[in-house]
Amino acid sequence: MSMATTMLVIKPLFSPLIHHQSSRTARLHHHTIPTPLRRVPTHLPTSLASAAAAAAPPSAAESLVDDFDPELPIEEALTPPSSWYTDPSFLDLELDRIFYRGWQAVGCTDQVKSPQAFFTGRLGSVEFVVCRDDNGKIHAFHNVCRHHASLLASGSGKKSCFVCPYHGWTYALNGALLRATRIKGIRNFDVKEFGLIPLKVATWGPFVLLNFEKDVSPNQEVESDIAAKEWTGSCVDILGNSCIDPSLTYLCRREYTLECNWKVFCDNYLDGGYHVPYAHKGLASGLKLDSYSTTTHEKVSLQICEGGSTDNADDFDRLGVKALYAFIYPNFMINRYGPWMDTNLVLPLGPRKCRVIFDYFLKDSLEDDKIFVERSLQDSERVQIEDIVLCEGVQKGLESPAYCSGRYAPTVENAMYHFHGLLYRNLKG
Ligand code: FES
Ligand SMILES: [Fe+2]
């Protein structure tokens, strides 16, 4: 028996049954907790985190957090157990402790470039709408009508006001209730108390950030520098100087739905290029993988790799001399290479499902070079499809009773180890 085999922790074959039972119990228990903002007092817009804090945390999931030990050095550590990637109650805990706290990237400023532009989205159970009013001010709200909870806006586009599709209540772009239809005879109703419930919003470079945590002030938009510092921690200057180039133009969006836990995609991104020579042969030919380096910061990890060793017979080179891959905890990636920047936003849709949104930005001068753009996007798409196959395969392996935890390759997987440590600390509250 090899060393590797003796060290493997084999999960008992009956554990999935126990595990599913406890998950179900946790889910039922969780449903008895008032869902945040389901009934908000009319005079008191509240925050998700404070509502979540009032609710008892799902204890089954909390006990799973301790199945990972972040204190062990990477050379000795086990990766988090598969339950972190499969248990529905664990996702509930992640939403409460990770996604409903701090700043979260939700889109890009191009989506609300001009007055009256808006876009909608969902994170966990939070439905939100971001818009720019006629004065150019940006706002964000829970996208839920105050009458009977219908979703208000859908998709994206331009609107001078939001008219509820259900009974026609109408809201201004600053959230004020402009018109409540057919309420003749109603008592104790103050229209000023029935505006849309605001969310804290900020922009930094091309990114739109929302914060579901803190109680909102009348002026919801938070100064860019403050939000950026809170979002990226100690890495704000490095990212601002070497990663985010405001001169790049927004080009397009691609979305992928993956049958895997959101962290599987993040882990795959954070393996220090380990999988690239095996799984992305086309990409590997354009990178000097020996030059790969990783640094970790408070909430960010940076992976850098030199490009330029392309074997392409033609001179097509989308990667340039250096590729920089920045991961902003918990779920946002900024990839800077050659004339390109693309961002990946990883959204949990369920314990075994996530969506990854790619936004592409390009140097203005190349925007009209259709051949270059098309070929770059095709190459990028090929890499994504290769990654989807890997991630969905990993999810299936995580569901298997044969697997519980793995190990880290210490010289390459430190960004992943850093990510798991941040998750642990957040999940412990
Ligand atoms: S639910 Fe929106 S107007 Fe009735
Ligand atoms: Fe990959």
Coordinates of C-alpha atoms and ligand atoms in Angstrom, one line a residue:
M1 CA 0.0 0.0 0.0
S2 CA 1.5 3.3 -1.0
M3 CA 2.0 6.2 1.4
A4 CA -0.7 8.2 -0.5
T5 CA -3.2 5.4 0.1
T6 CA -2.4 5.0 3.8
M7 CA -2.9 8.8 4.3
L8 CA -6.3 8.9 2.5
V9 CA -9.2 9.4 4.8
I10 CA -11.9 7.1 3.7
K11 CA -15.4 8.3 4.4
P12 CA -17.7 5.5 5.8
L13 CA -20.0 4.3 3.0
F14 CA -23.0 4.9 5.2
S15 CA -22.2 8.5 5.9
P16 CA -24.1 10.0 3.0
L17 CA -27.4 8.7 4.5
I18 CA -26.6 10.3 7.9
H19 CA -25.4 13.3 6.2
H20 CA -28.6 13.7 4.1
Q21 CA -30.8 13.2 7.0
S22 CA -29.0 15.8 9.1
S23 CA -29.1 18.2 6.1
R24 CA -32.8 17.7 5.8
T25 CA -33.3 18.4 9.5
A26 CA -31.2 21.5 9.2
R27 CA -33.2 22.7 6.3
L28 CA -36.5 22.2 8.0
H29 CA -35.2 23.9 11.0
H30 CA -33.9 26.7 8.9
H31 CA -37.3 27.3 7.3
T32 CA -38.8 28.1 10.6
I33 CA -36.5 31.1 10.8
P34 CA -38.0 34.3 9.4
T35 CA -36.3 34.8 6.1
P36 CA -34.5 38.1 6.1
L37 CA -36.6 41.0 4.9
R38 CA -39.7 38.8 4.3
R39 CA -41.6 41.2 6.5
V40 CA -39.8 44.4 7.0
P41 CA -41.4 46.9 9.4
T42 CA -42.5 49.7 7.2
H43 CA -40.6 52.3 9.1
L44 CA -37.4 50.3 9.5
P45 CA -35.5 49.1 6.5
T46 CA -33.1 46.6 7.9
S47 CA -30.0 44.7 6.7
L48 CA -29.7 41.1 5.8
A49 CA -26.9 40.4 8.1
S50 CA -28.6 41.9 11.1
A51 CA -31.8 39.9 10.3
A52 CA -29.6 36.8 9.8
A53 CA -27.8 37.5 13.1
A54 CA -31.1 37.5 14.9
A55 CA -31.8 34.0 13.5
A56 CA -30.1 31.0 15.0
P57 CA -27.4 29.7 12.6
P58 CA -27.9 26.3 11.1
S59 CA -26.0 24.2 13.7
A60 CA -25.4 21.2 11.4
A61 CA -23.5 23.4 9.0
E62 CA -21.5 25.0 11.8
S63 CA -20.2 21.7 12.9
L64 CA -19.0 21.0 9.4
V65 CA -16.8 24.1 9.5
D66 CA -14.6 22.5 12.1
D67 CA -13.9 19.6 9.9
F68 CA -11.2 21.8 8.2
D69 CA -8.2 22.9 10.2
P70 CA -6.7 26.1 8.8
E71 CA -4.0 26.2 11.5
L72 CA -2.1 23.3 9.9
P73 CA 0.6 24.5 7.6
I74 CA -0.1 23.8 3.9
E75 CA 2.5 21.0 3.9
E76 CA 0.4 19.1 6.4
A77 CA -3.1 20.4 5.8
L78 CA -6.1 18.5 4.5
T79 CA -8.4 20.3 2.1
P80 CA -11.9 21.1 3.3
P81 CA -14.2 18.1 3.5
S82 CA -16.6 17.3 0.6
S83 CA -19.5 18.3 2.8
W84 CA -18.5 21.9 2.3
Y85 CA -19.3 21.4 -1.4
T86 CA -22.4 19.3 -1.2
D87 CA -24.4 20.1 2.0
P88 CA -27.4 22.4 1.4
S89 CA -27.2 23.8 5.0
F90 CA -23.6 24.7 4.4
L91 CA -24.6 27.0 1.5
D92 CA -27.1 28.7 3.8
L93 CA -24.3 29.3 6.3
E94 CA -22.1 30.7 3.5
L95 CA -24.8 33.0 2.4
D96 CA -25.3 34.3 6.0
R97 CA -21.7 34.6 6.9
I98 CA -19.9 35.4 3.6
F99 CA -22.2 36.7 0.9
Y100 CA -24.5 38.9 3.0
R101 CA -21.6 40.6 4.7
G102 CA -19.1 43.0 3.2
W103 CA -18.9 44.2 -0.4
Q104 CA -19.9 41.9 -3.3
A105 CA -19.2 42.6 -6.9
V106 CA -22.5 42.4 -8.8
G107 CA -21.9 43.9 -12.2
C108 CA -20.1 46.6 -14.1
T109 CA -20.6 50.3 -14.5
D110 CA -21.3 49.9 -18.2
Q111 CA -24.6 48.3 -17.3
V112 CA -25.7 51.6 -15.7
K113 CA -23.8 54.0 -17.9
S114 CA -26.5 56.5 -18.7
P115 CA -29.4 58.0 -16.7
Q116 CA -32.4 55.6 -16.5
A117 CA -30.3 52.5 -17.1
F118 CA -30.8 49.6 -14.8
F119 CA -29.9 45.9 -14.2
T120 CA -31.3 43.3 -11.9
G121 CA -29.7 40.3 -10.3
R122 CA -29.9 37.8 -7.5
L123 CA -27.4 36.7 -4.8
G124 CA -28.7 33.9 -2.6
S125 CA -32.2 34.9 -1.9
V126 CA -31.6 38.6 -2.4
E127 CA -33.2 40.1 -5.5
F128 CA -31.7 43.4 -6.3
V129 CA -31.9 46.2 -8.9
V130 CA -29.2 48.8 -9.6
C131 CA -30.1 51.9 -11.5
R132 CA -28.9 55.4 -12.4
D133 CA -31.4 58.2 -11.8
D134 CA -32.1 61.2 -14.1
N135 CA -29.4 63.2 -12.2
G136 CA -26.8 60.6 -12.8
K137 CA -26.8 59.2 -9.2
I138 CA -26.5 55.5 -8.8
H139 CA -29.0 53.6 -6.6
A140 CA -29.6 50.0 -5.5
F141 CA -32.7 48.5 -4.0
H142 CA -34.2 45.2 -3.1
N143 CA -36.1 44.4 -6.3
V144 CA -39.3 43.6 -4.4
C145 CA -42.6 45.5 -4.5
R146 CA -43.7 46.7 -1.1
H147 CA -47.4 45.8 -1.9
H148 CA -47.4 42.0 -2.2
A149 CA -43.7 41.2 -2.9
S150 CA -43.8 40.8 -6.6
L151 CA -40.4 41.2 -8.3
L152 CA -40.5 44.6 -9.7
A153 CA -38.0 44.9 -12.5
S154 CA -36.6 42.2 -14.7
G155 CA -33.5 41.8 -16.9
S156 CA -31.8 45.1 -17.7
G157 CA -32.5 48.1 -19.9
K158 CA -33.8 51.7 -19.4
K159 CA -36.8 52.9 -17.5
S160 CA -38.0 56.3 -16.3
C161 CA -39.7 54.6 -13.3
F162 CA -40.4 51.0 -12.1
V163 CA -44.0 49.9 -12.5
C164 CA -44.9 46.7 -10.7
P165 CA -46.2 44.2 -13.2
Y166 CA -48.7 42.9 -10.6
H167 CA -51.0 45.8 -9.5
G168 CA -49.2 48.8 -10.9
W169 CA -47.6 50.4 -7.9
T170 CA -45.0 52.7 -9.3
Y171 CA -41.6 53.7 -7.9
A172 CA -39.2 56.5 -8.9
L173 CA -35.6 55.7 -9.7
N174 CA -34.6 57.0 -6.3
G175 CA -36.9 54.4 -4.8
A176 CA -39.8 56.6 -3.7
L177 CA -43.3 55.2 -4.1
L178 CA -44.9 57.5 -6.6
R179 CA -48.2 55.8 -7.0
A180 CA -50.1 53.2 -5.1
T181 CA -53.1 52.2 -7.2
R182 CA -56.6 51.7 -5.9
I183 CA -55.8 52.2 -2.2
K184 CA -58.9 54.3 -1.5
G185 CA -60.1 53.7 2.0
I186 CA -56.7 52.5 3.3
R187 CA -55.8 53.7 6.8
N188 CA -52.5 54.3 8.6
F189 CA -50.6 54.3 5.3
D190 CA -47.8 56.7 4.7
V191 CA -46.6 56.7 1.1
K192 CA -43.2 57.9 2.3
E193 CA -42.7 54.7 4.3
F194 CA -43.3 52.4 1.3
G195 CA -40.4 53.2 -0.9
L196 CA -38.1 50.5 -2.2
I197 CA -35.7 49.2 0.4
P198 CA -32.3 50.6 -0.4
L199 CA -29.0 48.8 -0.5
K200 CA -25.5 50.2 -0.1
V201 CA -23.9 50.6 -3.5
A202 CA -20.5 51.7 -4.7
T203 CA -18.5 51.7 -7.9
W204 CA -14.7 51.1 -8.2
G205 CA -13.2 51.4 -11.6
P206 CA -15.6 49.5 -13.9
F207 CA -17.1 47.4 -11.0
V208 CA -20.5 47.8 -9.2
L209 CA -20.4 46.6 -5.6
L210 CA -23.3 46.1 -3.2
N211 CA -23.2 45.6 0.5
F212 CA -26.1 43.8 2.1
E213 CA -24.8 44.2 5.6
K214 CA -24.9 47.6 7.1
D215 CA -27.9 49.7 7.8
V216 CA -28.5 52.0 5.0
S217 CA -28.2 55.8 5.3
P218 CA -30.3 58.1 3.3
N219 CA -27.4 58.6 0.9
Q220 CA -26.8 55.0 -0.2
E221 CA -23.8 55.4 -2.5
V222 CA -20.6 54.9 -0.7
E223 CA -17.4 56.6 -1.7
S224 CA -15.4 54.5 -4.1
D225 CA -12.1 54.5 -2.2
I226 CA -13.8 53.5 1.0
A227 CA -15.7 50.6 -0.6
A228 CA -12.6 49.5 -2.6
K229 CA -10.5 49.4 0.6
E230 CA -13.1 47.4 2.4
W231 CA -13.6 45.1 -0.6
T232 CA -9.9 44.3 -1.4
G233 CA -8.2 44.9 1.9
S234 CA -4.5 45.5 1.7
C235 CA -4.4 45.0 -2.0
V236 CA -6.3 48.1 -3.1
D237 CA -3.2 49.9 -4.5
I238 CA -1.7 46.9 -6.2
L239 CA -5.0 46.1 -8.0
G240 CA -5.6 49.8 -8.8
N241 CA -2.1 50.2 -10.3
S242 CA -1.4 47.0 -12.0
C243 CA -4.7 45.3 -12.8
I244 CA -7.6 47.7 -13.3
D245 CA -7.0 49.9 -16.4
P246 CA -9.9 52.4 -16.7
S247 CA -8.9 53.0 -20.3
L248 CA -10.2 49.6 -21.4
T249 CA -13.6 49.5 -23.0
Y250 CA -16.4 47.1 -22.0
L251 CA -17.0 44.7 -24.9
C252 CA -19.3 41.8 -24.0
R253 CA -20.6 39.3 -21.5
R254 CA -20.7 35.5 -21.5
E255 CA -22.5 33.4 -18.9
Y256 CA -22.0 29.7 -18.0
T257 CA -24.1 27.6 -15.7
L258 CA -22.0 24.8 -14.0
E259 CA -23.2 21.7 -12.2
C260 CA -20.9 22.2 -9.3
N261 CA -20.5 24.1 -6.1
W262 CA -19.3 27.7 -6.5
K263 CA -16.1 26.9 -4.6
V264 CA -15.1 24.2 -7.0
F265 CA -14.8 26.9 -9.7
C266 CA -12.8 29.1 -7.3
D267 CA -10.5 26.2 -6.3
N268 CA -9.8 25.4 -9.9
Y269 CA -8.8 29.1 -10.5
L270 CA -6.6 29.1 -7.5
D271 CA -4.3 26.1 -8.1
G272 CA -1.4 28.1 -9.3
G273 CA -1.6 26.9 -12.9
Y274 CA -1.2 23.3 -11.7
H275 CA -3.9 22.0 -14.1
V276 CA -2.9 24.2 -17.1
P277 CA -0.4 21.8 -18.8
Y278 CA -2.8 18.8 -18.4
A279 CA -6.1 20.4 -19.1
H280 CA -5.5 23.5 -21.2
K281 CA -2.9 22.5 -23.8
G282 CA -3.8 25.4 -26.1
L283 CA -3.5 27.9 -23.3
A284 CA -0.3 26.3 -21.9
S285 CA 1.4 26.9 -25.3
G286 CA 1.1 30.7 -24.8
L287 CA 2.4 30.8 -21.2
K288 CA 5.8 30.2 -19.6
L289 CA 4.5 28.1 -16.8
D290 CA 7.9 27.9 -15.1
S291 CA 7.5 31.6 -14.3
Y292 CA 4.2 31.1 -12.5
S293 CA 4.2 32.9 -9.1
T294 CA 1.5 33.4 -6.4
T295 CA 1.3 35.9 -3.7
T296 CA -1.5 36.2 -1.1
H297 CA -2.7 39.3 0.6
E298 CA -5.5 40.1 3.1
K299 CA -8.5 39.3 0.9
V300 CA -6.8 38.9 -2.5
S301 CA -4.4 36.5 -4.1
L302 CA -2.4 37.3 -7.2
Q303 CA -1.1 34.8 -9.7
I304 CA 1.3 36.0 -12.3
C305 CA 2.6 34.2 -15.3
E306 CA 4.8 35.3 -18.2
G307 CA 3.4 34.9 -21.7
G308 CA 5.1 34.9 -25.0
S309 CA 6.2 31.4 -25.6
T310 CA 3.5 30.9 -28.1
D311 CA 4.0 28.2 -30.7
N312 CA 1.4 29.7 -33.0
A313 CA 2.6 29.7 -36.5
D314 CA 0.8 33.1 -37.1
D315 CA 1.5 36.0 -34.8
F316 CA -1.8 35.8 -33.0
D317 CA -1.1 36.5 -29.3
R318 CA -4.0 37.4 -27.0
L319 CA -2.0 36.9 -23.8
G320 CA 0.9 39.4 -24.2
V321 CA 4.0 39.4 -22.1
K322 CA 2.4 38.8 -18.8
A323 CA -0.9 37.4 -17.5
L324 CA -2.1 38.5 -14.1
Y325 CA -4.9 36.6 -12.3
A326 CA -6.3 38.4 -9.3
F327 CA -8.8 36.7 -7.0
I328 CA -10.9 38.9 -4.8
Y329 CA -12.4 36.9 -2.0
P330 CA -14.9 35.4 -2.0
N331 CA -16.0 35.0 -5.7
F332 CA -14.5 37.6 -8.1
M333 CA -11.6 37.2 -10.5
I334 CA -9.9 39.8 -12.6
N335 CA -7.8 38.5 -15.4
R336 CA -5.4 40.9 -17.2
Y337 CA -3.5 39.8 -20.2
G338 CA -2.3 41.5 -23.3
P339 CA -4.8 44.1 -24.4
W340 CA -7.6 42.3 -22.5
M341 CA -9.2 42.3 -19.1
D342 CA -11.9 39.8 -18.2
T343 CA -13.7 39.3 -14.9
N344 CA -15.4 36.2 -13.6
L345 CA -18.2 36.5 -11.1
V346 CA -19.1 33.2 -9.5
L347 CA -22.6 33.0 -8.1
P348 CA -23.9 30.1 -6.0
L349 CA -27.2 28.9 -7.4
G350 CA -27.5 25.9 -5.1
P351 CA -25.1 23.5 -3.3
R352 CA -24.3 21.8 -6.6
K353 CA -24.9 24.6 -9.1
C354 CA -23.3 27.9 -9.9
R355 CA -23.2 30.5 -12.6
V356 CA -20.1 32.2 -13.8
I357 CA -20.4 35.6 -15.5
F358 CA -17.5 36.7 -17.7
D359 CA -17.3 40.3 -18.7
Y360 CA -14.7 41.2 -21.3
F361 CA -12.9 44.6 -21.6
L362 CA -10.5 45.5 -24.4
K363 CA -8.1 48.3 -25.5
D364 CA -10.1 50.8 -27.6
S365 CA -7.7 50.5 -30.6
L366 CA -8.5 46.8 -31.0
E367 CA -12.3 47.0 -30.6
D368 CA -12.8 47.1 -34.4
D369 CA -10.4 44.3 -35.1
K370 CA -13.1 41.7 -35.6
I371 CA -10.8 38.8 -36.4
F372 CA -8.6 39.4 -33.3
V373 CA -11.7 39.8 -31.1
E374 CA -13.5 36.8 -32.4
R375 CA -10.4 34.5 -32.1
S376 CA -9.6 35.8 -28.6
L377 CA -13.1 35.1 -27.4
Q378 CA -13.1 31.7 -29.0
D379 CA -9.8 30.8 -27.3
S380 CA -11.2 32.1 -24.0
E381 CA -14.4 30.1 -24.5
R382 CA -12.4 26.9 -25.2
V383 CA -10.6 27.3 -21.8
Q384 CA -13.9 27.9 -20.0
I385 CA -15.4 24.7 -21.6
E386 CA -12.3 22.8 -20.5
D387 CA -12.7 24.2 -17.0
I388 CA -16.4 23.3 -16.9
V389 CA -15.6 19.7 -17.7
L390 CA -13.0 19.6 -14.9
C391 CA -15.3 21.3 -12.3
E392 CA -18.3 19.2 -13.0
G393 CA -16.1 16.1 -12.8
V394 CA -14.7 17.3 -9.4
Q395 CA -18.3 17.8 -8.1
K396 CA -19.2 14.2 -9.1
G397 CA -16.0 13.0 -7.3
L398 CA -16.9 15.1 -4.2
E399 CA -20.3 13.4 -4.1
S400 CA -18.6 10.0 -4.1
P401 CA -18.4 8.1 -0.8
A402 CA -14.8 7.3 -1.6
Y403 CA -13.7 10.9 -1.1
C404 CA -13.7 13.1 2.0
S405 CA -10.6 15.4 1.9
G406 CA -7.6 15.9 -0.3
R407 CA -4.1 17.4 0.1
Y408 CA -2.4 20.6 -1.2
A409 CA 0.6 20.7 -3.5
P410 CA 2.5 23.2 -1.3
T411 CA 4.6 24.9 -4.0
V412 CA 1.6 25.7 -6.2
E413 CA -1.7 25.7 -4.4
N414 CA -1.1 28.3 -1.7
A415 CA -3.8 30.7 -3.2
M416 CA -6.3 27.9 -2.7
Y417 CA -5.1 27.2 0.8
H418 CA -5.4 31.0 1.5
F419 CA -9.0 30.9 0.1
H420 CA -10.0 28.0 2.4
G421 CA -8.5 29.8 5.4
L422 CA -10.5 32.9 4.7
L423 CA -13.7 30.8 4.3
Y424 CA -13.0 29.1 7.6
R425 CA -12.5 32.4 9.5
N426 CA -15.7 34.0 7.9
L427 CA -17.8 30.9 8.6
K428 CA -16.7 30.9 12.2
G429 CA -18.1 34.4 12.4
Ligands
FES1 S1 -47.3 43.3 -5.8 FE1 -46.6 45.1 -6.7 S2 -48.4 46.2 -7.0 FE2 -49.1 44.5 -6.1
FE2 FE -8.5 26.3 -16.0

